[in-house]
Coordinates of C-alpha atoms and ligand atoms in Angstrom, one line a residue:
X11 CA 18.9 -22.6 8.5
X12 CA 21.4 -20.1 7.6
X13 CA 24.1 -21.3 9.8
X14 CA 24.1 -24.3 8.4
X15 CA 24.4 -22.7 5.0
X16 CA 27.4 -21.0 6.6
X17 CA 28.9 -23.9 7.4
X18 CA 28.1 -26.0 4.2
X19 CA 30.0 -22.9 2.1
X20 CA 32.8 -22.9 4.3
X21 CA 33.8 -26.4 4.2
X22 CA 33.2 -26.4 0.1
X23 CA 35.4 -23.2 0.1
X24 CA 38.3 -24.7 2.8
X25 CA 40.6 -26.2 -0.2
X26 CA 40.5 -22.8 -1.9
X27 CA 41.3 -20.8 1.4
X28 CA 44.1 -23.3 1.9
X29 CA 45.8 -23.7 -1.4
X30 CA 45.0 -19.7 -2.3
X31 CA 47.1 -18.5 0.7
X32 CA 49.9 -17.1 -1.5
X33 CA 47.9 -15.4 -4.0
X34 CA 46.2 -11.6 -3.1
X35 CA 43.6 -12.2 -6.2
X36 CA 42.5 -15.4 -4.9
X37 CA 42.4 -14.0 -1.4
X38 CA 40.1 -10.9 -2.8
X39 CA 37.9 -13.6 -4.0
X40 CA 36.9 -15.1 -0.9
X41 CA 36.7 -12.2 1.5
X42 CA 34.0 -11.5 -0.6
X43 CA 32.0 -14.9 -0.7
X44 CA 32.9 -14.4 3.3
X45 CA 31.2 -10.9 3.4
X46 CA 28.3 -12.7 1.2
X47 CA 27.8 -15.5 4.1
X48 CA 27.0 -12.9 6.6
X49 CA 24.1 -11.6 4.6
X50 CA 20.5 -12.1 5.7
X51 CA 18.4 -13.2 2.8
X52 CA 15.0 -11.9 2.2
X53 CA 12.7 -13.1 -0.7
X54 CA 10.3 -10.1 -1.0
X55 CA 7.3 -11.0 -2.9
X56 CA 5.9 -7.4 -4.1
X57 CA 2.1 -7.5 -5.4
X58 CA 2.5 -5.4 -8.9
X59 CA 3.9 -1.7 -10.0
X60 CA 0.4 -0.5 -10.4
X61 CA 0.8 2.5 -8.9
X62 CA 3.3 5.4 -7.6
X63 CA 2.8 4.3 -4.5
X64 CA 3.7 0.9 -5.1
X65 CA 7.0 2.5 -7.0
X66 CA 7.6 3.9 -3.5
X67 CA 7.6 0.9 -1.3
X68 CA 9.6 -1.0 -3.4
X69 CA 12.1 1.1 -3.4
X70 CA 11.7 1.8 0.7
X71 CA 12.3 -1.9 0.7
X72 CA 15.5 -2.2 -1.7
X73 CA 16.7 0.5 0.3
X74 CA 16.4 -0.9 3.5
X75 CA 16.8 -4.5 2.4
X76 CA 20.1 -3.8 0.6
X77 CA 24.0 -5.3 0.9
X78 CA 25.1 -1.9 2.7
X79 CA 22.5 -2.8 5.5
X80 CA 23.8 -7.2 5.8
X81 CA 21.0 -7.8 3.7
X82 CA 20.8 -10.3 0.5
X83 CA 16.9 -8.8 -1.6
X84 CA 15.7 -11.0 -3.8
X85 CA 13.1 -9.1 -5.3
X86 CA 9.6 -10.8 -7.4
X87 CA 6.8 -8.7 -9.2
X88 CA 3.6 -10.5 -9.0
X89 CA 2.3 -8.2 -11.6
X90 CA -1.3 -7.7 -9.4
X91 CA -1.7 -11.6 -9.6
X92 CA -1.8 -14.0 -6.3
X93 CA -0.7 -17.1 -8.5
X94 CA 2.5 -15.2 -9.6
X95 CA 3.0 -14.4 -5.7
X96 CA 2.2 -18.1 -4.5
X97 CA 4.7 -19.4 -7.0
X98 CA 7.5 -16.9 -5.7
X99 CA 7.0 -17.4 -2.3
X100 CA 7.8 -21.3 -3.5
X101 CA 10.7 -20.3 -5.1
X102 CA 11.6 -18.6 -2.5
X103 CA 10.7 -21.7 0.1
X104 CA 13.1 -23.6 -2.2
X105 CA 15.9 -21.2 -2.1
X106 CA 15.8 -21.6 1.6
X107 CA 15.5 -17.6 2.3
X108 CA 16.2 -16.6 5.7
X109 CA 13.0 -14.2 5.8
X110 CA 9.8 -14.0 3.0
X111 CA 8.1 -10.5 2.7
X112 CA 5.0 -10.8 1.6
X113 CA 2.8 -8.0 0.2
X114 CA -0.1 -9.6 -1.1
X115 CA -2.1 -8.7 -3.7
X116 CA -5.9 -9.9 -1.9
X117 CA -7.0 -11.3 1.5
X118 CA -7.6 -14.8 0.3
X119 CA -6.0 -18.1 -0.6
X120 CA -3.0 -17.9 1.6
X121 CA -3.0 -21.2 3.4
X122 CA -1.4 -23.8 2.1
X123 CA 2.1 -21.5 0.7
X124 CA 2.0 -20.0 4.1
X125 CA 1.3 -23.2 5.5
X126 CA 4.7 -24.9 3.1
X127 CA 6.9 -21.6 4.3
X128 CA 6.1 -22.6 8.3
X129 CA 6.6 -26.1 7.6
X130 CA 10.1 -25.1 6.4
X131 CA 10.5 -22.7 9.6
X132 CA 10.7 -19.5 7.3
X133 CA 9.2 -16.6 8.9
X134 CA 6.8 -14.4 6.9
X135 CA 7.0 -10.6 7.4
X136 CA 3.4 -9.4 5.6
X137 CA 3.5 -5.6 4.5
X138 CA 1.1 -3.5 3.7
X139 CA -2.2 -5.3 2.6
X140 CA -2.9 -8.2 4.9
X141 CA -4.2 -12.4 4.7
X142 CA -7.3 -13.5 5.9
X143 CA -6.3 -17.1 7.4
X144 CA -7.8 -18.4 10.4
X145 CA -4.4 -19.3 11.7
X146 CA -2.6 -16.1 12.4
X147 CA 0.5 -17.8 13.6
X148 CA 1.4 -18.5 9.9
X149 CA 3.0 -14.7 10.1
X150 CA 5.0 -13.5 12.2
X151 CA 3.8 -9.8 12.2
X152 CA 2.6 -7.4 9.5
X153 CA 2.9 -3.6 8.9
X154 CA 1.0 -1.0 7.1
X155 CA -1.9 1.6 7.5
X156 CA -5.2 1.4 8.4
X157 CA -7.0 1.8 5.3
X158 CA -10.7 2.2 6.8
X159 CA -9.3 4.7 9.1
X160 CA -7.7 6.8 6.2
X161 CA -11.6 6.8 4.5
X162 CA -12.8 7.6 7.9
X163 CA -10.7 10.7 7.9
X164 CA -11.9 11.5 4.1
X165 CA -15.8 11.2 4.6
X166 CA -14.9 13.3 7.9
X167 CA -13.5 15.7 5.6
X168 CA -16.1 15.6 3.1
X169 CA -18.7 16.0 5.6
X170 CA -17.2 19.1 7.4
X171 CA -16.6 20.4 3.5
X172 CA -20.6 20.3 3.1
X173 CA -21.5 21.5 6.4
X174 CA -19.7 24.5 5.8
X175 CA -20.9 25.0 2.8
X176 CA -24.5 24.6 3.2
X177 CA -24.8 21.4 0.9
X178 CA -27.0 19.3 2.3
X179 CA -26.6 15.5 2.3
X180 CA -28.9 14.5 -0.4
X181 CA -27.1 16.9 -2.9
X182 CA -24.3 14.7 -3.0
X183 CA -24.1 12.1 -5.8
X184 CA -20.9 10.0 -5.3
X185 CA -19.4 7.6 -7.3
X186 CA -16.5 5.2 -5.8
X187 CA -13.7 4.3 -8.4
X188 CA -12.6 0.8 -6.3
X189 CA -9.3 -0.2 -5.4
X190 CA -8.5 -4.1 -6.8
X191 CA -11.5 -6.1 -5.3
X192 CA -10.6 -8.3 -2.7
X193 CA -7.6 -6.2 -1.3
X194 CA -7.2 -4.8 1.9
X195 CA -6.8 -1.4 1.0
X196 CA -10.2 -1.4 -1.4
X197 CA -12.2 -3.2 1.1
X198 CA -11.1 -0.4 4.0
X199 CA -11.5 2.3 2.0
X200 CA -14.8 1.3 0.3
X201 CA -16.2 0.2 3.8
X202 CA -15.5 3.3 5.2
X203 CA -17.8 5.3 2.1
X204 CA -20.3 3.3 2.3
X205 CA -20.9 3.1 6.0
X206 CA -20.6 6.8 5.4
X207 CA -22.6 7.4 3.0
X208 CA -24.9 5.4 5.1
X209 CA -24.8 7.4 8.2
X210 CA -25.0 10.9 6.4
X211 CA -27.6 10.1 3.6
X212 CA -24.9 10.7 0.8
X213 CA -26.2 9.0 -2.3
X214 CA -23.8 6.6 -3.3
X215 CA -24.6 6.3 -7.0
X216 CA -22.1 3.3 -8.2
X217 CA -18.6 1.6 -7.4
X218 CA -16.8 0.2 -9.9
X219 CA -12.8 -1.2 -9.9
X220 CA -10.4 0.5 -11.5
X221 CA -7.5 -1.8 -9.8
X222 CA -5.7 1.1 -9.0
X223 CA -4.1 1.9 -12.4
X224 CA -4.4 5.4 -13.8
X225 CA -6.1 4.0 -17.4
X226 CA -8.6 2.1 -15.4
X227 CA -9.5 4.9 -13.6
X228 CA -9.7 6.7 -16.8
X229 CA -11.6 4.0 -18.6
X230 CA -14.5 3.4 -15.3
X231 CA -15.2 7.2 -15.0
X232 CA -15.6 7.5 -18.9
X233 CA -18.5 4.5 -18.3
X234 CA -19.6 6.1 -15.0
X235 CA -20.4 9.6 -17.1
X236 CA -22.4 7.9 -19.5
X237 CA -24.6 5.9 -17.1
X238 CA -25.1 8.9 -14.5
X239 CA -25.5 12.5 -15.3
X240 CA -25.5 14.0 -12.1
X241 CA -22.2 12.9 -10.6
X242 CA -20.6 15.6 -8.6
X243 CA -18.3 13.8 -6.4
X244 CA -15.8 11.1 -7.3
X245 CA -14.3 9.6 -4.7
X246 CA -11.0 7.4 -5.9
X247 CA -9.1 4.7 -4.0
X248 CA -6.0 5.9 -4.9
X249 CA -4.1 8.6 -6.8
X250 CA -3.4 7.4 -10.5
X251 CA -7.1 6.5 -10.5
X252 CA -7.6 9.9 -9.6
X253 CA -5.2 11.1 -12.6
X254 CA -7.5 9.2 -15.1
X255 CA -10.2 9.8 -13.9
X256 CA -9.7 13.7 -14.3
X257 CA -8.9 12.8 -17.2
X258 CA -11.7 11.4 -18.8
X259 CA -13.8 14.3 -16.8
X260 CA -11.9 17.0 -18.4
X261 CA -12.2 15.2 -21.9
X262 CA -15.8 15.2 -21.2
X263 CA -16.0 18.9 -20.9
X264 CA -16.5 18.4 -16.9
X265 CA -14.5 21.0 -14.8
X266 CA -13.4 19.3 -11.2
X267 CA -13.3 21.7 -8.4
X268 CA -15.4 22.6 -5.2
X269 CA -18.6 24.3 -7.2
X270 CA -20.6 21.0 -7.0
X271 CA -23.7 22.7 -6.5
X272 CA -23.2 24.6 -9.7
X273 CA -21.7 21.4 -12.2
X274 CA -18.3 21.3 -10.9
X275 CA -17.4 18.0 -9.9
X276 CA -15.2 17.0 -7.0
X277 CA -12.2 14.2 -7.1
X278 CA -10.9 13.1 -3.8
X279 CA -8.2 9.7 -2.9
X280 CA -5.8 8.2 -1.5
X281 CA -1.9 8.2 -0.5
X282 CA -0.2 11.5 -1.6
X283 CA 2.6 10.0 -3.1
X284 CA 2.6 11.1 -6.4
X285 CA 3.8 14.8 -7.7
X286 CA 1.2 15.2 -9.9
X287 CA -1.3 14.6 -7.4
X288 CA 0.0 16.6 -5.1
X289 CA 0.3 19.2 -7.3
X290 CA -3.6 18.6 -8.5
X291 CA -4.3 19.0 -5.1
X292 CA -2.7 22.3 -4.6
X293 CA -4.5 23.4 -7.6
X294 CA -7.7 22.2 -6.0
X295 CA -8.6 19.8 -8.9
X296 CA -8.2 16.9 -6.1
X297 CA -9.7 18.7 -3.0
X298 CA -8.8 16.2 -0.8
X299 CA -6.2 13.4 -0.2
X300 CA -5.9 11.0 2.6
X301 CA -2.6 10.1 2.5
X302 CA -1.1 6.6 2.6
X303 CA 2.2 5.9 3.8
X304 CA 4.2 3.8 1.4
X305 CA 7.8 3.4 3.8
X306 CA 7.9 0.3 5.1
X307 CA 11.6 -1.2 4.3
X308 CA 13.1 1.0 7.7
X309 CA 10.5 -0.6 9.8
X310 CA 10.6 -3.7 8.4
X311 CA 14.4 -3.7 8.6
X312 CA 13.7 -3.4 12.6
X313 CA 11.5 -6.2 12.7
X314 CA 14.0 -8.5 11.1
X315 CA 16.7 -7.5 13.4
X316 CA 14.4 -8.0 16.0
X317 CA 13.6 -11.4 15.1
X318 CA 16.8 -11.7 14.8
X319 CA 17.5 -11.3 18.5
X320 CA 15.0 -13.6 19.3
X321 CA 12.1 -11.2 20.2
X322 CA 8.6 -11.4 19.6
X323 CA 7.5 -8.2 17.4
X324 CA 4.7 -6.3 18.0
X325 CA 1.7 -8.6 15.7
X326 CA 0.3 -5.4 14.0
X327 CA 2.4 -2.2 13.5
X328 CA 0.8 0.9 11.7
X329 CA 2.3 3.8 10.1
X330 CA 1.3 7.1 10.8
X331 CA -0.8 9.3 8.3
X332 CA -2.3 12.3 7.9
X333 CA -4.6 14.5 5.4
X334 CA -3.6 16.9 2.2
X335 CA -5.8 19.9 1.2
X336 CA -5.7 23.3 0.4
X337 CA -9.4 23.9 0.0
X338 CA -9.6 26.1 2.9
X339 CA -13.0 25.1 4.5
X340 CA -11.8 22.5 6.5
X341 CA -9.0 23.1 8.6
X342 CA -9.0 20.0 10.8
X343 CA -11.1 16.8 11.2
X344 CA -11.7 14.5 14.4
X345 CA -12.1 10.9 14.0
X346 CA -12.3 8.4 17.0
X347 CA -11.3 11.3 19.3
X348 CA -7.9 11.8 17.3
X349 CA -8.1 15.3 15.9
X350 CA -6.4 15.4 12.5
X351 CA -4.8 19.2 11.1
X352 CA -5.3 19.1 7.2
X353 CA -2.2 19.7 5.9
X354 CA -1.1 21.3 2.4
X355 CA 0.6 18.5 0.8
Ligands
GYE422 O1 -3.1 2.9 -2.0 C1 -2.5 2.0 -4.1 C2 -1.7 0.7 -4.4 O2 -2.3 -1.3 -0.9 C3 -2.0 0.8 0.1 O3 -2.2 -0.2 -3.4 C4 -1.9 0.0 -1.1 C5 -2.6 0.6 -2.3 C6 -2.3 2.0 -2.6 O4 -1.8 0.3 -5.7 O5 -2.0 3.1 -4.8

């Protein structure tokens, strides 16, 4: 596809190279369109800028993705909706893009665009959140974290936090402040509270959606407090719901901490991207973050390059994470025999 793009531009541009030999501006000029041949272009179809995190792997991407490294970004915000994504991923179809990056917003309804950018033998490179399509030839490979494995470490966490502390199962009244429904990141992290939850006796009070955005998060925990009085443990799918969500606690005379068998009320999430966050959580108003990895444009940089080269990348490639606290309980967790150090963040 590309090569023939190549050669298309440089038979349009042969009259200008021939009859511009005498002339340095003209010859300027065309180096560059040259140099602009070479590039690989990359439609990248982001999901929203709902979050810090989000912030983050955009600009991992525009990094990686950018003219210094032979690559041509065209960048689309789907503003958190899959129909603004399906019609980029057209445009992008149209353009004829060498590569389409595709972080999509929820699991479902990818078929028939996927279906259109294999048909026009584009390859799809999915990051972060994943597709649920029978057909899983209709991407070439996908990278990002395990989200249920991040929750796993957190209710590990949270478990080892009341066992030292004497605070038995029952005591705990949790409420989960949901990621966007239908997302891969809500459905990991909420599978992994409730199966939780489950196993431990925890009483999971309520979960609600605050689609990630700090005011949501503000807004659901404001509703939460009026319909439960005995929350003590919030447990938020991401940071800026977090943020909020302190928030409206604080403005409702709550004070977050550890103390929740004596009113304080604990706040623990996800990714450890944000400063404020982090900085909450080395004050110990979030006790606990599992952190989310938001770097993706280096790695997928390398799978480009090596589907360039003809090779087939690994299918599913996972970044590494870890675990942020400073509430000094719990120095370490073990999930599926991998031992985790909690880290300050
Ligand atoms: O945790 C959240 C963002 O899908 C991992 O989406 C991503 C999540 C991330 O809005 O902050």
């Amino acid at each position: 596809m590309r090569k023939i793009a190549v050669i298309a531009a440089t038979l349009l541009l042969l009259p200008v190279l021939l009859a511009g030999c005498g002339s340095s501006a003209v010859k300027e000029e065309n180096t560059d369109k040259a140099d602009t041949k070479e590039l690989i272009t990359v439609g990248f179809s982001q999901l929203g800028a709902e979050s810090d995190w989000r912030n983050t792997n955009t600009q991992s991407m525009q990094e990686a993705l950018g003219t210094g490294n032979g690559f041509n970004l065209i960048y689309k915000n789907g503003q958190q909706k899959q129909a603004n994504q399906i019609t980029a991923v057209r445009m992008f179809i149209q353009q004829g893009v060498d590569y389409i990056v595709l972080a999509p917003a929820t699991e479902e309804g990818w078929e028939s665009v996927l279906t259109e950018a294999r048909d026009a033998d584009i390859p799809v490179i999915l990051v972060d959140r994943r597709v649920d399509v029978a057909d899983k030839s209709l991407y070439s490979c996908w990278v990002g974290s395990d989200f249920e494995l991040e929750s796993k470490k957190m209710t590990a966490w949270l478990k080892a936090f009341t066992e030292r502390r004497n605070i038995s199962p029952e005591n705990l009244h949790i409420v989960n402040i949901q990621g966007s429904l239908g997302s891969t990141a809500q459905i990991g992290r909420t599978r992994g509270l409730a199966n939780a939850a489950r196993e431990n006796g925890w009483d999971l009070l309520a979960e609600v959606s605050g689609d990630f955005t700090e005011n949501k998060g503000r807004e659901v925990m404001g509703a939460l407090l009026k319909g439960h009085d005995n929350i003590n443990v919030v447990y938020c799918e991401n940071d800026n719901m977090a943020i909020g969500a302190i928030d409206a606690l604080e403005s409702a005379g709550k004070r977050v901490g550890q103390n929740i068998m004596n009113g304080e009320v604990m706040v623990v999430s996800f990714d450890g991207v944000n400063e404020q966050s982090r900085e909450y959580c080395r004050e110990g108003k979030i006790s606990c973050i599992a952190e989310c990895n938001p770097l993706h444009g280096p790695r997928v940089e390398a799978l480009i390059e090596a589907l360039e080269n003809g090779e087939t990348p690994e299918k599913f490639n996972y970044v590494d994470e870890g675990l942020f606290s400073c509430v000094d309980a719990v120095k370490n967790v073990v999930v599926d025999d991998t031992e985790y150090t909690v880290q300050e963040p």
